Amino acid sequence: MFLGAWSGYAHSMSASPRLPEPRGPLSSALFARLGGGSGALPAPGPDAEPLSGDDLHLALHCSYELAYRGFAGVDDRYEWDLELLRFRQGLEDAFERALRAEGPNRPAGGERLDPRVELTRLATEPAGPSLSTWVAERADRVQLQELLIHRSAYQRKEADPHSWGLPRLDGPAKSAFVEIQTDEYGDGRPGQAHADLFGVTMADFGLDPAYGAYTDGLPGSTLATGNLISLFGLHRRLLPCLIGHLALFEMTSVGPMGRYVQAIRRLGGSSDAQRFYAVHVEADVRHAEIARDRLVGGYVDEHPEHAGEVGFGARALRAVEGRFAGHLLRAWEAGRSSLRPAALAGAV
Ligand SMILES: [Fe+2]
Ligand SMILES: [Fe+2]
């Protein structure tokens, strides 16, 4: 067994979170293996719901986390365990196949459409009911806390999943990517990375900003938003999808971020708590232009054959975010919590 010779080695950084509770056969098998078990891990079954299933997306999230911060008490060498990589590939294949089969908003121009044109269209057409408008106008303090918890899975490592793309790029597209990421990491100033500013917002609203503190409360539709970026980031063949994802991300940020500033102000959050959202309102006007014109433009000028994949990355972001928003709005409209029950008793 790959890890047998290293069973005494269990390095774990203080920042590593604990493993969450399993939710079904996939996450149970994964956690058993991470605890030292042996044997083959299962493939997703027909009821795994690859777009938003709780068990599949928790298993995929935790498989990816081995490449970010790992887990307390789990040997870091599992990151490259061949059986775990085979297992992760099965989850990724199911997720990617389902995303491609969805095909919503596919442009009439097909794969030949200039992705800059498609991105502009996607950024300006409403994707469905607006989560940020609902939060700005109607959310109470508990619902805002819930939103922060949902977003913490990505925002506490904001920019990291996209950064996998950097060593895979060169030329003008790489320079544009670096320029965006430099801002995301607070221009190298300690405590100023957007991930750090999000931690300040969480603490201001009485939440635990520790990395991975709320994973047990996050439904599959939330975990899928982060899994999508890791999927695109960790596979070089999906680099154009990553670029399309980042570009649409930046191009659709300013309006919602401004509405979240309004919500925090209305609910009595401090200016420190508003800062995470306020810096995006300011920075993302510029990031949107850099992303569309120089990142996407530079990339498709060099690789016109990948234009369709850039568009797919953007459409996949929109579809995954649509499911995420739909889950929150349905729960709130019905007067329910949008978080998974039980696991979070007393968290908010
Ligand atoms: Fe950011
Ligand atoms: Fe940005």
PDB file of N, CA and C in Angstrom, residues 226-313:
ATOM      1  N   GLY A 226     -17.258  25.825  -5.545  1.00  0.00           N
ATOM      2  CA  GLY A 226     -15.799  25.761  -5.376  1.00  0.00           C
ATOM      3  C   GLY A 226     -15.198  24.605  -6.159  1.00  0.00           C
ATOM      4  N   ASN A 227     -15.911  23.457  -6.160  1.00  0.00           N
ATOM      5  CA  ASN A 227     -15.390  22.296  -6.889  1.00  0.00           C
ATOM      6  C   ASN A 227     -15.202  22.601  -8.368  1.00  0.00           C
ATOM      7  N   LEU A 228     -16.092  23.438  -8.906  1.00  0.00           N
ATOM      8  CA  LEU A 228     -15.981  23.780 -10.328  1.00  0.00           C
ATOM      9  C   LEU A 228     -14.638  24.446 -10.620  1.00  0.00           C
ATOM     10  N   ILE A 229     -14.198  25.361  -9.758  1.00  0.00           N
ATOM     11  CA  ILE A 229     -12.943  26.082 -10.032  1.00  0.00           C
ATOM     12  C   ILE A 229     -11.750  25.144  -9.857  1.00  0.00           C
ATOM     13  N   SER A 230     -11.807  24.279  -8.832  1.00  0.00           N
ATOM     14  CA  SER A 230     -10.697  23.331  -8.652  1.00  0.00           C
ATOM     15  C   SER A 230     -10.627  22.361  -9.829  1.00  0.00           C
ATOM     16  N   LEU A 231     -11.795  21.917 -10.313  1.00  0.00           N
ATOM     17  CA  LEU A 231     -11.815  21.034 -11.492  1.00  0.00           C
ATOM     18  C   LEU A 231     -11.128  21.725 -12.672  1.00  0.00           C
ATOM     19  N   PHE A 232     -11.520  22.969 -12.940  1.00  0.00           N
ATOM     20  CA  PHE A 232     -10.925  23.698 -14.068  1.00  0.00           C
ATOM     21  C   PHE A 232      -9.448  24.023 -13.798  1.00  0.00           C
ATOM     22  N   GLY A 233      -9.119  24.304 -12.539  1.00  0.00           N
ATOM     23  CA  GLY A 233      -7.760  24.734 -12.223  1.00  0.00           C
ATOM     24  C   GLY A 233      -6.744  23.606 -12.217  1.00  0.00           C
ATOM     25  N   LEU A 234      -7.167  22.422 -11.801  1.00  0.00           N
ATOM     26  CA  LEU A 234      -6.208  21.325 -11.599  1.00  0.00           C
ATOM     27  C   LEU A 234      -5.978  20.490 -12.860  1.00  0.00           C
ATOM     28  N   HIS A 235      -6.724  20.770 -13.927  1.00  0.00           N
ATOM     29  CA  HIS A 235      -6.547  20.014 -15.172  1.00  0.00           C
ATOM     30  C   HIS A 235      -6.103  20.969 -16.276  1.00  0.00           C
ATOM     31  N   ARG A 236      -4.912  20.761 -16.773  1.00  0.00           N
ATOM     32  CA  ARG A 236      -4.387  21.672 -17.790  1.00  0.00           C
ATOM     33  C   ARG A 236      -5.268  21.692 -19.039  1.00  0.00           C
ATOM     34  N   ARG A 237      -5.912  20.547 -19.344  1.00  0.00           N
ATOM     35  CA  ARG A 237      -6.780  20.506 -20.533  1.00  0.00           C
ATOM     36  C   ARG A 237      -7.985  21.440 -20.367  1.00  0.00           C
ATOM     37  N   LEU A 238      -8.298  21.821 -19.114  1.00  0.00           N
ATOM     38  CA  LEU A 238      -9.459  22.690 -18.873  1.00  0.00           C
ATOM     39  C   LEU A 238      -9.053  24.150 -18.638  1.00  0.00           C
ATOM     40  N   LEU A 239      -7.803  24.490 -18.958  1.00  0.00           N
ATOM     41  CA  LEU A 239      -7.343  25.874 -18.773  1.00  0.00           C
ATOM     42  C   LEU A 239      -8.267  26.901 -19.443  1.00  0.00           C
ATOM     43  N   PRO A 240      -8.708  26.678 -20.702  1.00  0.00           N
ATOM     44  CA  PRO A 240      -9.616  27.697 -21.277  1.00  0.00           C
ATOM     45  C   PRO A 240     -10.918  27.848 -20.493  1.00  0.00           C
ATOM     46  N   CYS A 241     -11.399  26.762 -19.882  1.00  0.00           N
ATOM     47  CA  CYS A 241     -12.621  26.857 -19.064  1.00  0.00           C
ATOM     48  C   CYS A 241     -12.335  27.709 -17.823  1.00  0.00           C
ATOM     49  N   LEU A 242     -11.161  27.535 -17.240  1.00  0.00           N
ATOM     50  CA  LEU A 242     -10.768  28.319 -16.064  1.00  0.00           C
ATOM     51  C   LEU A 242     -10.734  29.808 -16.414  1.00  0.00           C
ATOM     52  N   ILE A 243     -10.202  30.111 -17.587  1.00  0.00           N
ATOM     53  CA  ILE A 243     -10.114  31.510 -18.033  1.00  0.00           C
ATOM     54  C   ILE A 243     -11.518  32.094 -18.226  1.00  0.00           C
ATOM     55  N   GLY A 244     -12.391  31.324 -18.857  1.00  0.00           N
ATOM     56  CA  GLY A 244     -13.772  31.789 -19.047  1.00  0.00           C
ATOM     57  C   GLY A 244     -14.478  31.982 -17.721  1.00  0.00           C
ATOM     58  N   HIS A 245     -14.217  31.073 -16.786  1.00  0.00           N
ATOM     59  CA  HIS A 245     -14.819  31.173 -15.450  1.00  0.00           C
ATOM     60  C   HIS A 245     -14.346  32.445 -14.756  1.00  0.00           C
ATOM     61  N   LEU A 246     -13.037  32.667 -14.726  1.00  0.00           N
ATOM     62  CA  LEU A 246     -12.509  33.846 -14.030  1.00  0.00           C
ATOM     63  C   LEU A 246     -13.028  35.128 -14.682  1.00  0.00           C
ATOM     64  N   ALA A 247     -13.073  35.128 -16.000  1.00  0.00           N
ATOM     65  CA  ALA A 247     -13.508  36.346 -16.694  1.00  0.00           C
ATOM     66  C   ALA A 247     -14.967  36.679 -16.338  1.00  0.00           C
ATOM     67  N   LEU A 248     -15.852  35.685 -16.400  1.00  0.00           N
ATOM     68  CA  LEU A 248     -17.259  35.988 -16.089  1.00  0.00           C
ATOM     69  C   LEU A 248     -17.427  36.328 -14.605  1.00  0.00           C
ATOM     70  N   PHE A 249     -16.642  35.678 -13.772  1.00  0.00           N
ATOM     71  CA  PHE A 249     -16.609  35.977 -12.330  1.00  0.00           C
ATOM     72  C   PHE A 249     -16.354  37.472 -12.114  1.00  0.00           C
ATOM     73  N   GLU A 250     -15.305  37.969 -12.762  1.00  0.00           N
ATOM     74  CA  GLU A 250     -14.925  39.380 -12.600  1.00  0.00           C
ATOM     75  C   GLU A 250     -15.957  40.296 -13.242  1.00  0.00           C
ATOM     76  N   MET A 251     -16.552  39.843 -14.348  1.00  0.00           N
ATOM     77  CA  MET A 251     -17.483  40.700 -15.091  1.00  0.00           C
ATOM     78  C   MET A 251     -18.860  40.778 -14.437  1.00  0.00           C
ATOM     79  N   THR A 252     -19.135  39.908 -13.482  1.00  0.00           N
ATOM     80  CA  THR A 252     -20.454  39.920 -12.831  1.00  0.00           C
ATOM     81  C   THR A 252     -20.346  40.232 -11.343  1.00  0.00           C
ATOM     82  N   SER A 253     -19.254  40.848 -10.946  1.00  0.00           N
ATOM     83  CA  SER A 253     -18.993  41.039  -9.527  1.00  0.00           C
ATOM     84  C   SER A 253     -19.510  42.375  -8.983  1.00  0.00           C
ATOM     85  N   VAL A 254     -19.367  43.437  -9.749  1.00  0.00           N
ATOM     86  CA  VAL A 254     -19.548  44.787  -9.186  1.00  0.00           C
ATOM     87  C   VAL A 254     -20.967  45.022  -8.651  1.00  0.00           C
ATOM     88  N   GLY A 255     -21.984  44.666  -9.453  1.00  0.00           N
ATOM     89  CA  GLY A 255     -23.367  44.888  -9.014  1.00  0.00           C
ATOM     90  C   GLY A 255     -23.684  44.147  -7.719  1.00  0.00           C
ATOM     91  N   PRO A 256     -23.518  42.802  -7.687  1.00  0.00           N
ATOM     92  CA  PRO A 256     -23.799  42.064  -6.448  1.00  0.00           C
ATOM     93  C   PRO A 256     -22.975  42.546  -5.256  1.00  0.00           C
ATOM     94  N   MET A 257     -21.697  42.826  -5.468  1.00  0.00           N
ATOM     95  CA  MET A 257     -20.854  43.254  -4.337  1.00  0.00           C
ATOM     96  C   MET A 257     -21.389  44.562  -3.747  1.00  0.00           C
ATOM     97  N   GLY A 258     -21.839  45.475  -4.610  1.00  0.00           N
ATOM     98  CA  GLY A 258     -22.432  46.726  -4.127  1.00  0.00           C
ATOM     99  C   GLY A 258     -23.696  46.469  -3.308  1.00  0.00           C
ATOM    100  N   ARG A 259     -24.488  45.486  -3.750  1.00  0.00           N
ATOM    101  CA  ARG A 259     -25.732  45.180  -3.014  1.00  0.00           C
ATOM    102  C   ARG A 259     -25.403  44.533  -1.651  1.00  0.00           C
ATOM    103  N   TYR A 260     -24.313  43.756  -1.590  1.00  0.00           N
ATOM    104  CA  TYR A 260     -23.937  43.182  -0.288  1.00  0.00           C
ATOM    105  C   TYR A 260     -23.433  44.268   0.676  1.00  0.00           C
ATOM    106  N   VAL A 261     -22.768  45.297   0.132  1.00  0.00           N
ATOM    107  CA  VAL A 261     -22.392  46.439   0.990  1.00  0.00           C
ATOM    108  C   VAL A 261     -23.653  47.052   1.601  1.00  0.00           C
ATOM    109  N   GLN A 262     -24.672  47.241   0.759  1.00  0.00           N
ATOM    110  CA  GLN A 262     -25.955  47.807   1.252  1.00  0.00           C
ATOM    111  C   GLN A 262     -26.528  46.944   2.374  1.00  0.00           C
ATOM    112  N   ALA A 263     -26.504  45.618   2.160  1.00  0.00           N
ATOM    113  CA  ALA A 263     -27.095  44.703   3.149  1.00  0.00           C
ATOM    114  C   ALA A 263     -26.344  44.791   4.478  1.00  0.00           C
ATOM    115  N   ILE A 264     -25.027  44.814   4.408  1.00  0.00           N
ATOM    116  CA  ILE A 264     -24.229  44.856   5.644  1.00  0.00           C
ATOM    117  C   ILE A 264     -24.481  46.169   6.382  1.00  0.00           C
ATOM    118  N   ARG A 265     -24.566  47.247   5.615  1.00  0.00           N
ATOM    119  CA  ARG A 265     -24.845  48.565   6.221  1.00  0.00           C
ATOM    120  C   ARG A 265     -26.229  48.548   6.890  1.00  0.00           C
ATOM    121  N   ARG A 266     -27.221  48.040   6.179  1.00  0.00           N
ATOM    122  CA  ARG A 266     -28.602  48.007   6.701  1.00  0.00           C
ATOM    123  C   ARG A 266     -28.675  47.177   7.979  1.00  0.00           C
ATOM    124  N   LEU A 267     -27.844  46.119   8.058  1.00  0.00           N
ATOM    125  CA  LEU A 267     -27.916  45.216   9.210  1.00  0.00           C
ATOM    126  C   LEU A 267     -26.901  45.578  10.293  1.00  0.00           C
ATOM    127  N   GLY A 268     -26.302  46.756  10.169  1.00  0.00           N
ATOM    128  CA  GLY A 268     -25.477  47.270  11.257  1.00  0.00           C
ATOM    129  C   GLY A 268     -24.037  46.780  11.261  1.00  0.00           C
ATOM    130  N   GLY A 269     -23.563  46.227  10.144  1.00  0.00           N
ATOM    131  CA  GLY A 269     -22.162  45.785  10.076  1.00  0.00           C
ATOM    132  C   GLY A 269     -21.218  46.975  10.046  1.00  0.00           C
ATOM    133  N   SER A 270     -20.029  46.798  10.585  1.00  0.00           N
ATOM    134  CA  SER A 270     -19.058  47.892  10.657  1.00  0.00           C
ATOM    135  C   SER A 270     -18.450  48.166   9.278  1.00  0.00           C
ATOM    136  N   SER A 271     -17.695  49.253   9.188  1.00  0.00           N
ATOM    137  CA  SER A 271     -17.027  49.533   7.909  1.00  0.00           C
ATOM    138  C   SER A 271     -15.975  48.462   7.621  1.00  0.00           C
ATOM    139  N   ASP A 272     -15.379  47.884   8.662  1.00  0.00           N
ATOM    140  CA  ASP A 272     -14.438  46.775   8.434  1.00  0.00           C
ATOM    141  C   ASP A 272     -15.158  45.591   7.797  1.00  0.00           C
ATOM    142  N   ALA A 273     -16.394  45.347   8.270  1.00  0.00           N
ATOM    143  CA  ALA A 273     -17.165  44.221   7.728  1.00  0.00           C
ATOM    144  C   ALA A 273     -17.555  44.470   6.275  1.00  0.00           C
ATOM    145  N   GLN A 274     -17.733  45.748   5.917  1.00  0.00           N
ATOM    146  CA  GLN A 274     -18.119  46.077   4.542  1.00  0.00           C
ATOM    147  C   GLN A 274     -16.943  46.008   3.577  1.00  0.00           C
ATOM    148  N   ARG A 275     -15.747  46.065   4.143  1.00  0.00           N
ATOM    149  CA  ARG A 275     -14.558  46.309   3.315  1.00  0.00           C
ATOM    150  C   ARG A 275     -14.361  45.251   2.231  1.00  0.00           C
ATOM    151  N   PHE A 276     -14.562  43.953   2.579  1.00  0.00           N
ATOM    152  CA  PHE A 276     -14.385  42.887   1.595  1.00  0.00           C
ATOM    153  C   PHE A 276     -15.206  43.188   0.337  1.00  0.00           C
ATOM    154  N   TYR A 277     -16.466  43.575   0.554  1.00  0.00           N
ATOM    155  CA  TYR A 277     -17.340  43.835  -0.594  1.00  0.00           C
ATOM    156  C   TYR A 277     -16.988  45.158  -1.268  1.00  0.00           C
ATOM    157  N   ALA A 278     -16.636  46.164  -0.458  1.00  0.00           N
ATOM    158  CA  ALA A 278     -16.328  47.483  -1.026  1.00  0.00           C
ATOM    159  C   ALA A 278     -15.089  47.428  -1.932  1.00  0.00           C
ATOM    160  N   VAL A 279     -14.067  46.641  -1.545  1.00  0.00           N
ATOM    161  CA  VAL A 279     -12.869  46.586  -2.403  1.00  0.00           C
ATOM    162  C   VAL A 279     -13.183  45.934  -3.746  1.00  0.00           C
ATOM    163  N   HIS A 280     -14.174  45.015  -3.744  1.00  0.00           N
ATOM    164  CA  HIS A 280     -14.544  44.397  -5.023  1.00  0.00           C
ATOM    165  C   HIS A 280     -15.297  45.371  -5.921  1.00  0.00           C
ATOM    166  N   VAL A 281     -16.141  46.200  -5.320  1.00  0.00           N
ATOM    167  CA  VAL A 281     -16.861  47.195  -6.127  1.00  0.00           C
ATOM    168  C   VAL A 281     -15.838  48.078  -6.849  1.00  0.00           C
ATOM    169  N   GLU A 282     -14.774  48.414  -6.118  1.00  0.00           N
ATOM    170  CA  GLU A 282     -13.761  49.292  -6.694  1.00  0.00           C
ATOM    171  C   GLU A 282     -12.880  48.550  -7.708  1.00  0.00           C
ATOM    172  N   ALA A 283     -12.378  47.366  -7.295  1.00  0.00           N
ATOM    173  CA  ALA A 283     -11.363  46.688  -8.125  1.00  0.00           C
ATOM    174  C   ALA A 283     -11.959  46.004  -9.354  1.00  0.00           C
ATOM    175  N   ASP A 284     -13.192  45.508  -9.243  1.00  0.00           N
ATOM    176  CA  ASP A 284     -13.660  44.609 -10.296  1.00  0.00           C
ATOM    177  C   ASP A 284     -14.148  45.309 -11.555  1.00  0.00           C
ATOM    178  N   VAL A 285     -14.314  46.639 -11.498  1.00  0.00           N
ATOM    179  CA  VAL A 285     -14.572  47.358 -12.745  1.00  0.00           C
ATOM    180  C   VAL A 285     -13.357  47.165 -13.651  1.00  0.00           C
ATOM    181  N   ARG A 286     -12.184  47.342 -13.050  1.00  0.00           N
ATOM    182  CA  ARG A 286     -10.935  47.198 -13.805  1.00  0.00           C
ATOM    183  C   ARG A 286     -10.667  45.724 -14.129  1.00  0.00           C
ATOM    184  N   HIS A 287     -10.901  44.832 -13.124  1.00  0.00           N
ATOM    185  CA  HIS A 287     -10.653  43.404 -13.355  1.00  0.00           C
ATOM    186  C   HIS A 287     -11.498  42.873 -14.509  1.00  0.00           C
ATOM    187  N   ALA A 288     -12.732  43.368 -14.613  1.00  0.00           N
ATOM    188  CA  ALA A 288     -13.619  42.890 -15.682  1.00  0.00           C
ATOM    189  C   ALA A 288     -13.025  43.206 -17.053  1.00  0.00           C
ATOM    190  N   GLU A 289     -12.489  44.412 -17.186  1.00  0.00           N
ATOM    191  CA  GLU A 289     -11.888  44.802 -18.477  1.00  0.00           C
ATOM    192  C   GLU A 289     -10.632  44.002 -18.762  1.00  0.00           C
ATOM    193  N   ILE A 290      -9.787  43.873 -17.715  1.00  0.00           N
ATOM    194  CA  ILE A 290      -8.546  43.102 -17.912  1.00  0.00           C
ATOM    195  C   ILE A 290      -8.889  41.669 -18.317  1.00  0.00           C
ATOM    196  N   ALA A 291      -9.886  41.090 -17.610  1.00  0.00           N
ATOM    197  CA  ALA A 291     -10.209  39.685 -17.834  1.00  0.00           C
ATOM    198  C   ALA A 291     -10.757  39.457 -19.239  1.00  0.00           C
ATOM    199  N   ARG A 292     -11.677  40.320 -19.654  1.00  0.00           N
ATOM    200  CA  ARG A 292     -12.287  40.099 -20.976  1.00  0.00           C
ATOM    201  C   ARG A 292     -11.325  40.449 -22.105  1.00  0.00           C
ATOM    202  N   ASP A 293     -10.704  41.636 -22.017  1.00  0.00           N
ATOM    203  CA  ASP A 293      -9.944  42.124 -23.170  1.00  0.00           C
ATOM    204  C   ASP A 293      -8.541  41.523 -23.245  1.00  0.00           C
ATOM    205  N   ARG A 294      -7.868  41.399 -22.087  1.00  0.00           N
ATOM    206  CA  ARG A 294      -6.473  40.968 -22.156  1.00  0.00           C
ATOM    207  C   ARG A 294      -6.281  39.503 -21.801  1.00  0.00           C
ATOM    208  N   LEU A 295      -7.051  39.006 -20.802  1.00  0.00           N
ATOM    209  CA  LEU A 295      -6.903  37.587 -20.456  1.00  0.00           C
ATOM    210  C   LEU A 295      -7.580  36.716 -21.518  1.00  0.00           C
ATOM    211  N   VAL A 296      -8.892  36.897 -21.685  1.00  0.00           N
ATOM    212  CA  VAL A 296      -9.597  36.099 -22.696  1.00  0.00           C
ATOM    213  C   VAL A 296      -9.110  36.480 -24.099  1.00  0.00           C
ATOM    214  N   GLY A 297      -9.024  37.787 -24.359  1.00  0.00           N
ATOM    215  CA  GLY A 297      -8.590  38.237 -25.690  1.00  0.00           C
ATOM    216  C   GLY A 297      -7.200  37.710 -26.024  1.00  0.00           C
ATOM    217  N   GLY A 298      -6.270  37.859 -25.074  1.00  0.00           N
ATOM    218  CA  GLY A 298      -4.895  37.395 -25.304  1.00  0.00           C
ATOM    219  C   GLY A 298      -4.858  35.888 -25.515  1.00  0.00           C
ATOM    220  N   TYR A 299      -5.677  35.169 -24.757  1.00  0.00           N
ATOM    221  CA  TYR A 299      -5.646  33.705 -24.841  1.00  0.00           C
ATOM    222  C   TYR A 299      -6.245  33.218 -26.165  1.00  0.00           C
ATOM    223  N   VAL A 300      -7.402  33.761 -26.559  1.00  0.00           N
ATOM    224  CA  VAL A 300      -8.014  33.243 -27.797  1.00  0.00           C
ATOM    225  C   VAL A 300      -7.287  33.734 -29.050  1.00  0.00           C
ATOM    226  N   ASP A 301      -6.574  34.872 -28.942  1.00  0.00           N
ATOM    227  CA  ASP A 301      -5.733  35.271 -30.079  1.00  0.00           C
ATOM    228  C   ASP A 301      -4.667  34.210 -30.342  1.00  0.00           C
ATOM    229  N   GLU A 302      -4.127  33.660 -29.240  1.00  0.00           N
ATOM    230  CA  GLU A 302      -3.088  32.624 -29.352  1.00  0.00           C
ATOM    231  C   GLU A 302      -3.678  31.252 -29.623  1.00  0.00           C
ATOM    232  N   HIS A 303      -4.879  31.002 -29.075  1.00  0.00           N
ATOM    233  CA  HIS A 303      -5.473  29.650 -29.147  1.00  0.00           C
ATOM    234  C   HIS A 303      -6.922  29.734 -29.618  1.00  0.00           C
ATOM    235  N   PRO A 304      -7.141  30.163 -30.864  1.00  0.00           N
ATOM    236  CA  PRO A 304      -8.531  30.316 -31.335  1.00  0.00           C
ATOM    237  C   PRO A 304      -9.307  28.999 -31.296  1.00  0.00           C
ATOM    238  N   GLU A 305      -8.593  27.886 -31.340  1.00  0.00           N
ATOM    239  CA  GLU A 305      -9.274  26.573 -31.342  1.00  0.00           C
ATOM    240  C   GLU A 305      -9.934  26.281 -30.001  1.00  0.00           C
ATOM    241  N   HIS A 306      -9.564  27.035 -28.941  1.00  0.00           N
ATOM    242  CA  HIS A 306     -10.137  26.783 -27.612  1.00  0.00           C
ATOM    243  C   HIS A 306     -11.242  27.772 -27.236  1.00  0.00           C
ATOM    244  N   ALA A 307     -11.686  28.587 -28.203  1.00  0.00           N
ATOM    245  CA  ALA A 307     -12.691  29.623 -27.898  1.00  0.00           C
ATOM    246  C   ALA A 307     -13.957  29.009 -27.297  1.00  0.00           C
ATOM    247  N   GLY A 308     -14.386  27.877 -27.823  1.00  0.00           N
ATOM    248  CA  GLY A 308     -15.617  27.246 -27.324  1.00  0.00           C
ATOM    249  C   GLY A 308     -15.498  26.824 -25.870  1.00  0.00           C
ATOM    250  N   GLU A 309     -14.305  26.379 -25.479  1.00  0.00           N
ATOM    251  CA  GLU A 309     -14.102  25.952 -24.097  1.00  0.00           C
ATOM    252  C   GLU A 309     -14.114  27.143 -23.133  1.00  0.00           C
ATOM    253  N   VAL A 310     -13.635  28.302 -23.602  1.00  0.00           N
ATOM    254  CA  VAL A 310     -13.723  29.511 -22.766  1.00  0.00           C
ATOM    255  C   VAL A 310     -15.195  29.796 -22.460  1.00  0.00           C
ATOM    256  N   GLY A 311     -16.018  29.700 -23.496  1.00  0.00           N
ATOM    257  CA  GLY A 311     -17.456  29.927 -23.312  1.00  0.00           C
ATOM    258  C   GLY A 311     -18.080  28.884 -22.395  1.00  0.00           C
ATOM    259  N   PHE A 312     -17.658  27.634 -22.532  1.00  0.00           N
ATOM    260  CA  PHE A 312     -18.203  26.589 -21.658  1.00  0.00           C
ATOM    261  C   PHE A 312     -17.884  26.883 -20.190  1.00  0.00           C
ATOM    262  N   GLY A 313     -16.659  27.331 -19.904  1.00  0.00           N
ATOM    263  CA  GLY A 313     -16.286  27.645 -18.517  1.00  0.00           C
ATOM    264  C   GLY A 313     -17.195  28.718 -17.935  1.00  0.00           C
TER     265      GLY A 313
END
